[in-house]
Structures are given as C-alpha cells and as structure tokens.
Short mmCIF file of C-alpha atoms and ligand atoms in Angstrom, two decimals:
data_model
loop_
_atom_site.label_atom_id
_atom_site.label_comp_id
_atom_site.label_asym_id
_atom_site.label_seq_id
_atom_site.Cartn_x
_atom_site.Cartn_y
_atom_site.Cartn_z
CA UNK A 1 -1.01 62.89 -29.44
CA UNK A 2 -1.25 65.65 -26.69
CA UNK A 3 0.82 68.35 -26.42
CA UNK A 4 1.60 67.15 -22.70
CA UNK A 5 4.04 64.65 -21.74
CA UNK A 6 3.96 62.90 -18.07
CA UNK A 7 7.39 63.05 -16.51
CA UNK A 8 8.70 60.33 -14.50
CA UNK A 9 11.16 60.13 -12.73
CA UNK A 10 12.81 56.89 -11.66
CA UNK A 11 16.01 56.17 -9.22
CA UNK A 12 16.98 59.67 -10.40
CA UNK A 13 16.60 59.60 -14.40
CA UNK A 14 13.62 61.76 -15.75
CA UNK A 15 12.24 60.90 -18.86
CA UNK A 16 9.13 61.87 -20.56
CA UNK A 17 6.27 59.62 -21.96
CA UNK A 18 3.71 60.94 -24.69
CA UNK A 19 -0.11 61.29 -23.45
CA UNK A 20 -2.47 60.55 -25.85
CA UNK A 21 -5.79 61.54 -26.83
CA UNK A 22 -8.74 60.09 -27.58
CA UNK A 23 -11.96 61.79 -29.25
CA UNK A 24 -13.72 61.99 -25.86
CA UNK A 25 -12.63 60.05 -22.28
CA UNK A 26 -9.67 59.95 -20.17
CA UNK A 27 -6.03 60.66 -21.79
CA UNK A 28 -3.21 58.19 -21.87
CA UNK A 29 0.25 57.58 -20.91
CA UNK A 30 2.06 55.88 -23.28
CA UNK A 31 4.33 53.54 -21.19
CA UNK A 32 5.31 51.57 -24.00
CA UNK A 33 9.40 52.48 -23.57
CA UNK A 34 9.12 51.99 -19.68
CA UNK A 35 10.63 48.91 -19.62
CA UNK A 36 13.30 49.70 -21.90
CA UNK A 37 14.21 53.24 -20.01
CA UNK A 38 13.62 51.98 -16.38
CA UNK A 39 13.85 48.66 -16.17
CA UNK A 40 10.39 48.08 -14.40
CA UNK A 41 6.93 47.42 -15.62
CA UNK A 42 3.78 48.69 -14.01
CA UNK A 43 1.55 46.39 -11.68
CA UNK A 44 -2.19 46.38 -12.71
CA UNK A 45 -3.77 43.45 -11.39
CA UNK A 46 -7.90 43.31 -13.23
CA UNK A 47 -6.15 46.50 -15.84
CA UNK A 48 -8.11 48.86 -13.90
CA UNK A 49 -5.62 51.59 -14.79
CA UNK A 50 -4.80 50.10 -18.60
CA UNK A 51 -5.63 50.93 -22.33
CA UNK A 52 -4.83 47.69 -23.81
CA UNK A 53 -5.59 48.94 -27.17
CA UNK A 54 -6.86 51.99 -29.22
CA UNK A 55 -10.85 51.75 -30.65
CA UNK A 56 -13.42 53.37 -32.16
CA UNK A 57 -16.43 51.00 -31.56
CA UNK A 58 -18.02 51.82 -28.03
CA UNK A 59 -17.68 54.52 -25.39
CA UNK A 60 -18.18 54.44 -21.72
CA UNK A 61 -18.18 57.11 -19.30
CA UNK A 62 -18.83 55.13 -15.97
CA UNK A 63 -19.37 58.15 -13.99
CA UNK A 64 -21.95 59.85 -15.89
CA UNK A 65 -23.70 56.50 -17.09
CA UNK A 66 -22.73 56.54 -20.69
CA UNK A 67 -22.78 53.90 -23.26
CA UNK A 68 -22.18 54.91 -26.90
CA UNK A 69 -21.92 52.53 -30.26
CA UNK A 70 -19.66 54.32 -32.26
CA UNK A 71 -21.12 57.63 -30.97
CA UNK A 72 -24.86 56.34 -30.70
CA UNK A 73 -26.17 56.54 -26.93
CA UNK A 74 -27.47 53.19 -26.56
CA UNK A 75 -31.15 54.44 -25.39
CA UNK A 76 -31.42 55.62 -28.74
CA UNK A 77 -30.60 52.52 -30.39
CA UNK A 78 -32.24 50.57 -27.93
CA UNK A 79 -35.69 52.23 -28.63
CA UNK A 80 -35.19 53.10 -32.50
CA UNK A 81 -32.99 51.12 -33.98
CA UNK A 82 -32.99 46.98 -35.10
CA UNK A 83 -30.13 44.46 -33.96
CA UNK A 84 -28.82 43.74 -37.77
CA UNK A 85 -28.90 47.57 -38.20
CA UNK A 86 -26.50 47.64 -35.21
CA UNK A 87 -24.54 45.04 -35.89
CA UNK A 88 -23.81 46.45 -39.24
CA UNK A 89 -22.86 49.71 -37.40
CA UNK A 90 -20.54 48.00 -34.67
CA UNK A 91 -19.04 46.01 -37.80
CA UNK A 92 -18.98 49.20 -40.33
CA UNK A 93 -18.56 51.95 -38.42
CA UNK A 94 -21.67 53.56 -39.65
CA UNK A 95 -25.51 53.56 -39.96
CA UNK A 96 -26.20 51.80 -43.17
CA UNK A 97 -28.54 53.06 -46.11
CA UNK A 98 -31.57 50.92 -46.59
CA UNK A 99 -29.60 48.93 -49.33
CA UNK A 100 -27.09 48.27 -47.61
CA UNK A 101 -29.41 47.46 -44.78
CA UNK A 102 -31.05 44.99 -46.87
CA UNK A 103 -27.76 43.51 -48.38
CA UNK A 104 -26.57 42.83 -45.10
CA UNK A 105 -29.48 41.29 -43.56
CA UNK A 106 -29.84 38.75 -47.11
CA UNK A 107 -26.61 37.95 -46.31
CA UNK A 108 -26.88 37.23 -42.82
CA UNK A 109 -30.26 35.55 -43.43
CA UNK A 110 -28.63 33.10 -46.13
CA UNK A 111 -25.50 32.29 -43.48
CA UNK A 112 -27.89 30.61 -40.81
CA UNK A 113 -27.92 26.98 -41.43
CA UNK A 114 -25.10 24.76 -40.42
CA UNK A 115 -23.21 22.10 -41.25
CA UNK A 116 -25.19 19.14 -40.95
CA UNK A 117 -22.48 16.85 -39.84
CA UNK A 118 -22.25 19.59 -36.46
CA UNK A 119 -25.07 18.24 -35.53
CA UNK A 120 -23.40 14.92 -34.39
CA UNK A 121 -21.36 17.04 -31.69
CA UNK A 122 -24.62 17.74 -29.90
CA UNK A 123 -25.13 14.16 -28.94
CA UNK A 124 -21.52 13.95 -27.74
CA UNK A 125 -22.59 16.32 -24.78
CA UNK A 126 -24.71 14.61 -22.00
CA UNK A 127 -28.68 15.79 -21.68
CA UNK A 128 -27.85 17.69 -18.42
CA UNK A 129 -24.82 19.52 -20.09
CA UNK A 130 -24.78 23.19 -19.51
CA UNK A 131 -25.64 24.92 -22.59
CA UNK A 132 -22.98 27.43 -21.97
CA UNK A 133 -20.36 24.12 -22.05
CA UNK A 134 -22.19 23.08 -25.39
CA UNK A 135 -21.59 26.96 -26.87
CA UNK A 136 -17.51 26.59 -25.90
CA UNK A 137 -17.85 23.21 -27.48
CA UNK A 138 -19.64 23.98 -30.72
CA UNK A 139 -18.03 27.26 -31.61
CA UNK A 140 -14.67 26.46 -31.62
CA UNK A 141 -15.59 23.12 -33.46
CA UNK A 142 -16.66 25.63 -36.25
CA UNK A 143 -12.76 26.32 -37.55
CA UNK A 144 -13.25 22.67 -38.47
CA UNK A 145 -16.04 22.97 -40.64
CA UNK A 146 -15.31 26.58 -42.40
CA UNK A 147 -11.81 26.19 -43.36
CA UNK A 148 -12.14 28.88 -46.28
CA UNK A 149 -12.61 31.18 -43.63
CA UNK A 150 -10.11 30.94 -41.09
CA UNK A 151 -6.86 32.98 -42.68
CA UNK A 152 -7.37 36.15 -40.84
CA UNK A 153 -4.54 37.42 -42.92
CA UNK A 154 -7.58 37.93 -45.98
CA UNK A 155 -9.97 40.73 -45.00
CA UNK A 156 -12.84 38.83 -47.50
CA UNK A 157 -12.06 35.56 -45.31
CA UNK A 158 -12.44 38.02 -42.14
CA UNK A 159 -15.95 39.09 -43.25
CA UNK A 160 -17.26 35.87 -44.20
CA UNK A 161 -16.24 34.59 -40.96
CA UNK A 162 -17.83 37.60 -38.85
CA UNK A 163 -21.36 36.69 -40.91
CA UNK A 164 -21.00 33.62 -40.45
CA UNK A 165 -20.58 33.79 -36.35
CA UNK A 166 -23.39 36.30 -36.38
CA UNK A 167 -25.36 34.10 -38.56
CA UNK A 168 -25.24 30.97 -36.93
CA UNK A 169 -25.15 31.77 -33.17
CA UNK A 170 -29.08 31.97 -32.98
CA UNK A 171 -28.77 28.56 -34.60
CA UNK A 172 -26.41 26.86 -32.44
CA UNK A 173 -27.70 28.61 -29.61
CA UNK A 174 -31.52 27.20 -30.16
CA UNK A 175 -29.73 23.66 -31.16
CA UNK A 176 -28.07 23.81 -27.07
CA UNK A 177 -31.34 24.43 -25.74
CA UNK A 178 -33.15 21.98 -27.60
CA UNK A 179 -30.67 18.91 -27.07
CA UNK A 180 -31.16 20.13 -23.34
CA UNK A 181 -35.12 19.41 -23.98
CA UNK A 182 -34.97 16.46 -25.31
CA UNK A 183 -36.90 17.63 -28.79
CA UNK A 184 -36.07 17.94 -32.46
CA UNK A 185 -33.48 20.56 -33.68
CA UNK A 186 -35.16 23.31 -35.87
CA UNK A 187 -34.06 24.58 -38.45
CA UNK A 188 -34.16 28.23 -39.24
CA UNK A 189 -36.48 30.14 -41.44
CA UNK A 190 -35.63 32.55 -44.26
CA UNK A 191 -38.60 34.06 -44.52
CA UNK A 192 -38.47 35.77 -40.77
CA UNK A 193 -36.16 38.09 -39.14
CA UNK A 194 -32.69 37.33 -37.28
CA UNK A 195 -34.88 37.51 -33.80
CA UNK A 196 -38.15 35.94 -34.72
CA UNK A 197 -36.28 33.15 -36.04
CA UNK A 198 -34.05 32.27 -33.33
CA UNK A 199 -37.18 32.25 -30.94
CA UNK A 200 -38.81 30.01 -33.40
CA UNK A 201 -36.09 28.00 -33.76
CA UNK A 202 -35.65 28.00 -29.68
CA UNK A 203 -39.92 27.62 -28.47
CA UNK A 204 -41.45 25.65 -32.18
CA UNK A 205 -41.63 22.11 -32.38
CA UNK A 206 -42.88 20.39 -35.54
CA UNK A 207 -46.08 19.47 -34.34
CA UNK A 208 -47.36 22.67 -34.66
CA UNK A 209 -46.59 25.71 -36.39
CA UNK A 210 -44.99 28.76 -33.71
CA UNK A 211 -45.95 32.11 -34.45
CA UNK A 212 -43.54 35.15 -32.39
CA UNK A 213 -45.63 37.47 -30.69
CA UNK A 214 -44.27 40.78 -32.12
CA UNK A 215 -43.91 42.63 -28.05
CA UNK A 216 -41.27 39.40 -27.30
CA UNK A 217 -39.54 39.88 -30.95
CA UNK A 218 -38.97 43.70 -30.07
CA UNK A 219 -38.27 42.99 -26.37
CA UNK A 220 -35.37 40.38 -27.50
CA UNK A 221 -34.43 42.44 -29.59
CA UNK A 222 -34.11 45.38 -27.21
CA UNK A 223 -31.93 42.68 -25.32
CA UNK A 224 -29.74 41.71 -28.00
CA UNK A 225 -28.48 45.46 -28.50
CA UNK A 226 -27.99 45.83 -25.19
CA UNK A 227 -25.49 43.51 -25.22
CA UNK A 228 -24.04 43.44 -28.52
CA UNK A 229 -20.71 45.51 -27.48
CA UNK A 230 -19.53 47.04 -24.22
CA UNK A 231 -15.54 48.18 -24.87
CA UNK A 232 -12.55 45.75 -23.37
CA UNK A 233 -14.81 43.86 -20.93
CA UNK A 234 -13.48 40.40 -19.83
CA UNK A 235 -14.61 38.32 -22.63
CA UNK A 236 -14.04 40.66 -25.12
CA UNK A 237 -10.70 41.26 -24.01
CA UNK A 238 -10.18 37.64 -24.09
CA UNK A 239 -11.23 37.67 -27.65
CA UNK A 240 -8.60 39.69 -28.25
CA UNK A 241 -5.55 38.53 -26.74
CA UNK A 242 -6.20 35.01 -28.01
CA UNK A 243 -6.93 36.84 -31.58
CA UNK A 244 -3.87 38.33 -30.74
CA UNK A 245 -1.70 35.05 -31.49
CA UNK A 246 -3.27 34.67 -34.72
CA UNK A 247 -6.04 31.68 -33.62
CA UNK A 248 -8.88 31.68 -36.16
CA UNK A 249 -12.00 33.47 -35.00
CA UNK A 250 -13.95 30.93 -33.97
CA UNK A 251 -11.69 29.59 -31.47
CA UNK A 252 -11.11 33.25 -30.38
CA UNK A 253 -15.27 33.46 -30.17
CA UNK A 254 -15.22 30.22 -27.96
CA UNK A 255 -12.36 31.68 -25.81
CA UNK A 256 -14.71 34.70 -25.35
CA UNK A 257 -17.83 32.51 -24.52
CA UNK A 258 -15.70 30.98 -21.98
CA UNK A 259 -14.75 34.04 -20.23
CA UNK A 260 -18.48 35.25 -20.14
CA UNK A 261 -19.75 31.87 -18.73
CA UNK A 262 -18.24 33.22 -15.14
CA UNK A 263 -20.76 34.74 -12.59
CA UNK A 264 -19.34 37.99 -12.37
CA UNK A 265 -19.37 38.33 -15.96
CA UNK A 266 -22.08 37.29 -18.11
CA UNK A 267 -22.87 34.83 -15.89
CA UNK A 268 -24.76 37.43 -13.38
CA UNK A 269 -28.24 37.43 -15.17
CA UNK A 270 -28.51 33.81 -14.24
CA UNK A 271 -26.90 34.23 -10.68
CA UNK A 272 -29.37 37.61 -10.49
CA UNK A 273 -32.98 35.85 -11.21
CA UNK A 274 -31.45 33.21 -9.00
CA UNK A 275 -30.91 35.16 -6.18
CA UNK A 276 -34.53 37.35 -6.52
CA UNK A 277 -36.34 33.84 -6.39
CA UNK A 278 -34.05 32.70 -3.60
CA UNK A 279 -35.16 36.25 -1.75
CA UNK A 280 -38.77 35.26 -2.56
CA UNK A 281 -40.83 38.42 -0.93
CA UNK A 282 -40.55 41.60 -0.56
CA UNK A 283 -40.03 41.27 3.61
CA UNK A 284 -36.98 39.40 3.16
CA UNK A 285 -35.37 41.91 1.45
CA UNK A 286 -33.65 43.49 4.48
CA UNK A 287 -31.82 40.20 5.32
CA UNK A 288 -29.94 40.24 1.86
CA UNK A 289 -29.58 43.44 2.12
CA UNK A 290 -27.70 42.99 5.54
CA UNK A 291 -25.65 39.97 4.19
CA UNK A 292 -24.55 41.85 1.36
CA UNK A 293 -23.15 44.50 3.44
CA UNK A 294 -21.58 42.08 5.59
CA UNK A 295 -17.59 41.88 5.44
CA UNK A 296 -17.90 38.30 6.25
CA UNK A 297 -20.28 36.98 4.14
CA UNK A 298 -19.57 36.10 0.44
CA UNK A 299 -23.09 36.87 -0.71
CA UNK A 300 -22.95 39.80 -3.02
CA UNK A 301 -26.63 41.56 -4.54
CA UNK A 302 -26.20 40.10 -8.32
CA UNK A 303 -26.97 42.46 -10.77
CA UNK A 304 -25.65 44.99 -8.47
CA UNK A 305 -22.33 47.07 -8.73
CA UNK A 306 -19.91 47.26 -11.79
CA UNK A 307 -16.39 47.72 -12.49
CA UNK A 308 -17.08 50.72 -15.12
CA UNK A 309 -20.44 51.90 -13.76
CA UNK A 310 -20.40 53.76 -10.89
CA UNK A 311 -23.71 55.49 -11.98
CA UNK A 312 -27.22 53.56 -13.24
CA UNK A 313 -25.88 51.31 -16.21
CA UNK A 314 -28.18 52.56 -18.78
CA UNK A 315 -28.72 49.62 -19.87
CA UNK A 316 -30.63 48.75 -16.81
CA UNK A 317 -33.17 51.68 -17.42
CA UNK A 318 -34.32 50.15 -20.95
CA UNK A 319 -33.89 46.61 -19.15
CA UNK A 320 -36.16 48.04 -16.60
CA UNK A 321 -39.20 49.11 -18.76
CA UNK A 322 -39.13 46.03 -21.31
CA UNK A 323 -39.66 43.96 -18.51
CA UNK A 324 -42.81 45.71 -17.42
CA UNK A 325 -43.99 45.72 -21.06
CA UNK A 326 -43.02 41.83 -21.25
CA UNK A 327 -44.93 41.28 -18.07
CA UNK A 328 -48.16 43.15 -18.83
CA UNK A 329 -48.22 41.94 -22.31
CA UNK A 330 -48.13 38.00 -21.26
CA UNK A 331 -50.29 38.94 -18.04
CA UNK A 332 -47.03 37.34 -16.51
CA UNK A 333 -47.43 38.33 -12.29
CA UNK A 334 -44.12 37.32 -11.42
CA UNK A 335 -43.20 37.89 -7.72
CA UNK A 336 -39.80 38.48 -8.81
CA UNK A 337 -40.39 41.87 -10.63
CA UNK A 338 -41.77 43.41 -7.67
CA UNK A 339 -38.81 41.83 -5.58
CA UNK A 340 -35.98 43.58 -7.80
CA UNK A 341 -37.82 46.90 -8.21
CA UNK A 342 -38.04 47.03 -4.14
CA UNK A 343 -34.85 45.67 -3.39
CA UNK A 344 -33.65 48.30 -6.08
CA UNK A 345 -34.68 50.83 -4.28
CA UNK A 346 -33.94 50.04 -1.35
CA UNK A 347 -30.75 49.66 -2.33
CA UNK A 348 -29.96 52.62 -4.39
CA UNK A 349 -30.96 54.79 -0.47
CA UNK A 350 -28.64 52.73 1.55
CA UNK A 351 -25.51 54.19 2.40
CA UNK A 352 -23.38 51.31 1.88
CA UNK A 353 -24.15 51.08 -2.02
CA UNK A 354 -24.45 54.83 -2.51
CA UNK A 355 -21.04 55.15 -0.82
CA UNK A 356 -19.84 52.50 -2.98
CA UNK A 357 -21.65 53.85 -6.10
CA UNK A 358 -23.00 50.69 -6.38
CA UNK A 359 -26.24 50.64 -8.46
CA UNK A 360 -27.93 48.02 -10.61
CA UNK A 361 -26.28 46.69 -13.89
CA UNK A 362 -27.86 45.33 -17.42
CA UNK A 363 -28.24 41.59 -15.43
CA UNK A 364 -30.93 43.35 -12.85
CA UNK A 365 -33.66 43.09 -15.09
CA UNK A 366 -32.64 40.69 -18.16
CA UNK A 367 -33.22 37.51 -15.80
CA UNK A 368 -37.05 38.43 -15.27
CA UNK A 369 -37.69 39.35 -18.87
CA UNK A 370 -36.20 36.04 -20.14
CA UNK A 371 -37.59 33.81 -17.72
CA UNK A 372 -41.34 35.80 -18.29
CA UNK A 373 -40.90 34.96 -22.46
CA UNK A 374 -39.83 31.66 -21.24
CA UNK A 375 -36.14 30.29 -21.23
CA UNK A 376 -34.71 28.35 -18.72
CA UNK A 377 -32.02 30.39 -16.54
CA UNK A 378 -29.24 28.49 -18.02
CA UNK A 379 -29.83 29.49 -21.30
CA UNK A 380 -29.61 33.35 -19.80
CA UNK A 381 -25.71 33.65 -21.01
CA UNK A 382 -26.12 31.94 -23.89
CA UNK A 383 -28.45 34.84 -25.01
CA UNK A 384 -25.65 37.30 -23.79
CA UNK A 385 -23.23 35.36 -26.08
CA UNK A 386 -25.42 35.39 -29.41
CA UNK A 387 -25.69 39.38 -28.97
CA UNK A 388 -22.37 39.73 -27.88
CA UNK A 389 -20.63 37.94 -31.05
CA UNK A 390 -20.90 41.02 -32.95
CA UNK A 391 -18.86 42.88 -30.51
CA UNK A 392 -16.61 39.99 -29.97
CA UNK A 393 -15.58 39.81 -33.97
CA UNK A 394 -15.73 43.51 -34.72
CA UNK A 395 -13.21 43.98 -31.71
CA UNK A 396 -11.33 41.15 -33.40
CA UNK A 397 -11.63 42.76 -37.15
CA UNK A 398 -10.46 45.89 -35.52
CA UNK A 399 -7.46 44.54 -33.74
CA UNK A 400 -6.18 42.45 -36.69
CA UNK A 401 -6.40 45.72 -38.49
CA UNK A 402 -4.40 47.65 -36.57
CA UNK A 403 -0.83 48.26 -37.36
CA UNK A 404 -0.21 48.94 -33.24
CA UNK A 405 -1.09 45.39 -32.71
CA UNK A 406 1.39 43.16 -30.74
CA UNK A 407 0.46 39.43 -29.31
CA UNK A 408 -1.08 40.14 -25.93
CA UNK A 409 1.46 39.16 -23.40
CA UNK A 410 1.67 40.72 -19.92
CA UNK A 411 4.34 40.84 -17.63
CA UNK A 412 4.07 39.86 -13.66
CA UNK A 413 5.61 41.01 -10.03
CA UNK A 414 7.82 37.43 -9.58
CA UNK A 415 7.27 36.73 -5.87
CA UNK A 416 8.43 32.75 -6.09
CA UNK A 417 11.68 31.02 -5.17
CA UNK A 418 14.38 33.11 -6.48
CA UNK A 419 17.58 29.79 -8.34
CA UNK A 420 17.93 27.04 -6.65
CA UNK A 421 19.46 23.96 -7.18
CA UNK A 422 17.63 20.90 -7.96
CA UNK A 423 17.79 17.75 -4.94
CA UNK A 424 17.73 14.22 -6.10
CA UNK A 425 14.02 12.83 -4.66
CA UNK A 426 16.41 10.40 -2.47
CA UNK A 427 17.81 13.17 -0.78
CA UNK A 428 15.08 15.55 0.25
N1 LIG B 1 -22.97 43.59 -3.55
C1 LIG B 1 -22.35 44.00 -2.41
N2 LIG B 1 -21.15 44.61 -2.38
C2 LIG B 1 -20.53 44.81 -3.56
C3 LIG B 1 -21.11 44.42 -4.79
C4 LIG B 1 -22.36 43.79 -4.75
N3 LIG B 1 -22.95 43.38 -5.88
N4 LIG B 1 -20.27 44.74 -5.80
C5 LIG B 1 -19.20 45.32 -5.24
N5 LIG B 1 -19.37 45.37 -3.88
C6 LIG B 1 -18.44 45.98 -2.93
C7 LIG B 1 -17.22 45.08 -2.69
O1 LIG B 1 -17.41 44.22 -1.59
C8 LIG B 1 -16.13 46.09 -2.45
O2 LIG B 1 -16.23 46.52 -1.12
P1 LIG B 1 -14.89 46.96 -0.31
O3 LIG B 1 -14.33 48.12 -1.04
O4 LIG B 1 -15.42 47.30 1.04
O5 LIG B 1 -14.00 45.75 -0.34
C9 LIG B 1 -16.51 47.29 -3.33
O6 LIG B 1 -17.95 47.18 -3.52
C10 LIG B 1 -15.83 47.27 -4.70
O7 LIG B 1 -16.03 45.98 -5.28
P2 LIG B 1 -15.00 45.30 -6.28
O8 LIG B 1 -15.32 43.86 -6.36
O9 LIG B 1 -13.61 45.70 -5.89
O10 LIG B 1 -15.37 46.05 -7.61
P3 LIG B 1 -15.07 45.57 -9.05
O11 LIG B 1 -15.16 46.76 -9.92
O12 LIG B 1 -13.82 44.77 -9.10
O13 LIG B 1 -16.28 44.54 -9.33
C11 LIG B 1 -18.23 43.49 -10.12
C12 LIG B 1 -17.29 44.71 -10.21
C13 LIG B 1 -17.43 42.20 -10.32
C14 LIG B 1 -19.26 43.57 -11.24
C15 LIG B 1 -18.92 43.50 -8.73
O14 LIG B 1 -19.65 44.69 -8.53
C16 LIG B 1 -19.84 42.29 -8.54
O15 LIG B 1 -19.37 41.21 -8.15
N6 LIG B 1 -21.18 42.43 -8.81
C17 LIG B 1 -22.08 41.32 -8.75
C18 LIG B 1 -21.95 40.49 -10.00
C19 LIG B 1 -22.57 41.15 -11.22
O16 LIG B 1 -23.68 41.66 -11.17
N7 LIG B 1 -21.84 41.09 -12.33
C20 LIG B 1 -22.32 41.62 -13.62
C21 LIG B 1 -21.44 42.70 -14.10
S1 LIG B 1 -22.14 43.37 -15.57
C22 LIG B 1 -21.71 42.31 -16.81
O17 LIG B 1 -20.79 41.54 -16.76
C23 LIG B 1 -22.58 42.36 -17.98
#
C-alpha cells in the first residue's frame, strides 16, 4: 500500500481510495468501495485502464519494450534457458536446481500419453476441421477423462492437473494435425525431450523412423518461451474469469484456447504469413502500406501494432533472428522473409505507425519460421496454445490461491429500454 491516497470527489462527497504498489510498474487505485460510496462504477470498455488482479508471474513495460518471467527479461531466457526450465519457473516462481529440473521434466515426460478412448473424439471432427476447433473440443473433453484431478479446492489435484495440461498439449496438438493429414496418430516418445517429441509426434510417420534436426528443436523451442506467458492478455484473462466460477481447469484451458483462436489475438501469426504471401514482392509493399493507413479500409498490417507494446515487442527481435537461422539452416529462400523484413522497415519510418507507435509484434516473424520447419498455417495457433498452457494454468494456480479472489463479474453502462409493460402479440 502507498502512502498516497487518490481523492475523488463525487456530486460533492470526497472520499479517499488507497493506491497500491506493485514491485515495479504503474500504481493502483483501489476502487473496490466505489460503488458502495458513490453509487457509480467506472466504464472501461477492452480494461485498458484496469488491474483485474494482483501477480507475480510476468512484467510488461509497453513503453520501454519489456517482458519479464518472474523478473527474467525474456531475451535471456529466450537464448539461455529450456522451455521445461521455464515452465517450472512460471509454475514455481523460481529457477529450479538441476534436481528439481530433472524431477520435473520425469514427471512431465511420464504425463504425455492420453487416454486411449480420446482418441475416438478425433474422428467425431470432420477432415477439414480447424485444428484450433479440434483443441476447444479435446481439451475441455479432458475433465471427463481425469476426474481425480478436477477439485481445484486440493492444491495436489491442482498440480497434477497443471502437468498434465502441459504434458499432453504437444500430444493432442500433433493428434489435430495428424487427423487433419489423414495419417496415423503417434504416439510420444520417452526417451526425447518435451520439443523433439512433439515435432516427432507432429512430422514422423511409421514408415520410417524421424530424426529432429537439433537448429528446429532449439528454434521451437525459442518459440515456445516466447509465448509461454504474457500477463492478463485476452485468453489468459479468460482463463481466469471462467477459473473464477470454480470450472475445472481444463474447461478453463479450452475457454482460453477459444479466446486465442481470434485474429487479433493469437490468431495473428496465421493472419500475418497470410497477408506477407498475399503481398507477394517486395514492390507491392507500398500498396499495403497505403491501405493500412487508409481510414476506410479494414485491412490492418498483421503482426503489426499492440495493445501493450508501443515499442519493438521483444519478442519480435529473437523471432526475428531464429527465422534467419531457420532459413539458412534448411537453405529455405522464402520470398516471404525478405517481404516482412522490408515491409518492416518501411514501416517502422512511416509517420503513420511511428505516430501511432505501432511496431511489429511476436506474430511478425513466427509465421515464416513455422511455415520454413514445415506446419501448415492453421496449425500456427495451435503452437501458441501448447506454449501458452503454462501461463494459462499458472495464472489459474495463482488466482485460486489468492485470498483477494472474487468470481469475475463486471458491471455495464445500461443504455436499453428503461420498464415497460409487456403487449399481448395480438395487440402490437
Ligand atoms: N495496422 C494499421 N493500423 C493499426 C494497426 C495495424 N496493425 N494496429 C493499430 N492500428 C491503428 C488503429 O487503426 C488505430 O488508429 P486510430 O487511432 O486512428 O483509430 C490505432 O492504431 C490504435 O489501434 P487500436 O485498435 O485502438 O489499438 P489496440 O491497442 O486496441 O489494438 C491490436 C491492438 C488489436 C493488436 C491492433 O494493433 C491490431 O489489430 N494489430 C493487428 C493484429 C495483430 O497483429 N495482433 C497480434 C497481437 S499480439 C498477440 O496477440 C500475441
């Protein structure tokens, strides 16, 4: 708590309302008795202006272009660190020892099959079936197949349930795309880690054995901690408020994979790569540029602008060099890279994004990397979803164990009909 208070005064009564502070980032004002001493609420259409919560996992400063997991810049972990080790610091709070390390990837490793009766749901879903429609699907069907693991009221239950998302999203995520192929479902391997699996279990077939090139392991790896938490985003927020009923966590993690599925959410790396290959060459560039600046045309640059960000996402900057080390290490010459680094550029000198601090975000670059090592661009926010469980359920440990924790439930400006009566259909 600060020593400051904000003062407010409404229709003539002053009262005071606590700030707060946090370690590092913008104060608070704790509204929480504005109701009750005005009468009104406060309008905040997108919570542009609202803490919904206190946490301690990740830290952005927008302006300056700063992501941190629990106080760990995310270059750092990007270029040093594994994904299990960072899971196991979103979900712990700190870097583990190399025991612990260890522990925690055995027990991931030994959580990755599933329930061989889930397998039926796949060939519910038609061929064509977007895999991001097969994730909702799947993930919520989970509560029905790991009942000892749905009381959220039991922290053990909790943790299973966390390891076991964690666990079997590569799985379930590999089973999507190959349903979508038409070829045998994989099953995982002990023996390899959490990334080389899932791309065996995603590119292998059994006709012949699959061995992951070590620069795509490290590059999807690079990926998957890019993404693995990013504070009260959309889908994570939606994790939360339908955590915040008490729902079991895996239909809170399909609530969340719902909410990313949109285009200006996770769905942007798709929307990005499509938009580079609709651009095609470099001379077209200018055009999209134009309609993108154009008041009265939809078209937006994908992969451009975000609502935290008004400075590089650094995200983007690791994004940026694992896709020329992707490229030059499959001898990939994709038009497309040199399309996003000009229109980049071009963009970040124009004075309609630099006026808007709009620069590129994390879905710039993904799109060409995972297209280059192969997937399909509808399995692009799928990916996003696998890394992004681990945010998803240590944002939902963290919520259930806080003791500020209400159910999520806004209030609204009424503008409809004010009482009316109700007319007979014979009489209107
Ligand atoms: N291209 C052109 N103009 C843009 C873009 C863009 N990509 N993004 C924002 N603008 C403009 C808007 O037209 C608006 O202009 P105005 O003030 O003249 O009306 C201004 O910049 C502010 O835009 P808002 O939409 O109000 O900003 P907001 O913070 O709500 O939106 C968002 C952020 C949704 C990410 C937006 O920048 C966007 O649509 N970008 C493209 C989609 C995208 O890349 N999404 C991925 C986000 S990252 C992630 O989810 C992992």
């Amino acid at each position: 708590m600060s020593d400051n208070n904000a003062t407010l005064t409404v229709g003539g009564a002053t009262k005071d309302y606590a700030v707060m502070d946090g370690s590092v980032g913008p104060q608070v004002i704790d509204v929480r008795k504005l109701y009750a001493n005005t009468g009104m609420f406060t309008y905040d259409p997108g919570f542009t202006s609202t803490a919904s919560c206190e946490s301690g996992l990740t830290y952005i400063d927008g302006d300056e272009g700063v992501l941190l997991h629990r106080g760990y810049p995310i270059g750092q972990l990007a270029e040093e660190s594994s994904f299990m080790e960072v899971c196991y610091l979103l979900l712990n709070g700190e870097l583990p020892s190399k025991t612990e390390l260890d522990d925690f990837i055995t027990t991931i490793t030994r959580h990755t099959m599933v329930h061989e009766q889930l397998t039926t749901f796949y060939r519910g879903f038609r061929r064509d079936a977007h895999p991001m429609a097969i994730m909702c699907g799947v993930v919520g069907a989970l509560s029905a197949f790991y009942h000892d693991s749905t009381d959220i009221n039991d922290p053990v239950q909790r943790k299973i349930a966390s390891h076991r998302l964690i666990a079997k999203m590569p799985t379930i995520a590999a089973m999507a795309y190959k349903y979508s192929v038409g070829q045998p479902f994989v099953y995982p391997r002990n023996d390899l880690s959490y990334t080389a699996n899932f791309l065996r279990m995603t590119f292998s077939v059994p006709a012949e054995e699959y061995i992951p090139d070590p620069v795509i392991v490290d590059a999807m790896d690079k990926i998957f901690i890019l993404h693995a938490d990013h504070e009260q985003n959309a889908s994570t927020s939606t994790v939360r408020l339908a955590g915040s009923s008490g729902a079991n966590p895996f239909a809170c993690i399909a609530a969340g994979i719902a909410c990313l599925w949109g285009p200006a959410h996770g769905g942007a790396n798709e929307a990005a790569l499509n938009m580079l290959r609709e651009i095609g060459t470099v001379d077209k560039i200018p055009e999209y540029i134009a309609r993108a600046k154009n008041k009265d045309d939809p078209f937006r640059l994908m992969g451009f602008g975000h609502r935290v960000y008004k400075n590089y996402d650094p995200r983007a900057t690791v994004m940026q060099k694992t896709a020329k080390d992707v490229l030059e290490k499959l001898g990939v010459n994709d038009p497309v890279f040199d399309v996003a680094k000009e229109l980049e550029q071009i963009a970040l000198n124009d004075p309609y994004f630099i006026e808007k601090k709009l620069y590129p975000n994390v879905d710039f670059y993904s799109g060409v990397i995972l297209s280059a090592i192969g997937f399909p661009t509808e399995m692009f926010t799928v990916l996003f979803a696998l890394a992004r469980t681990v945010g998803w359920v240590a944002q939902w440990n963290e919520m259930i164990s806080d003791p500020a924790q209400k159910i999520g439930r806004p209030r609204q400006l009424y503008t409809g009909p004010t009482q009316r009566d109700y007319v007979p259909v014979e009489k209107r």
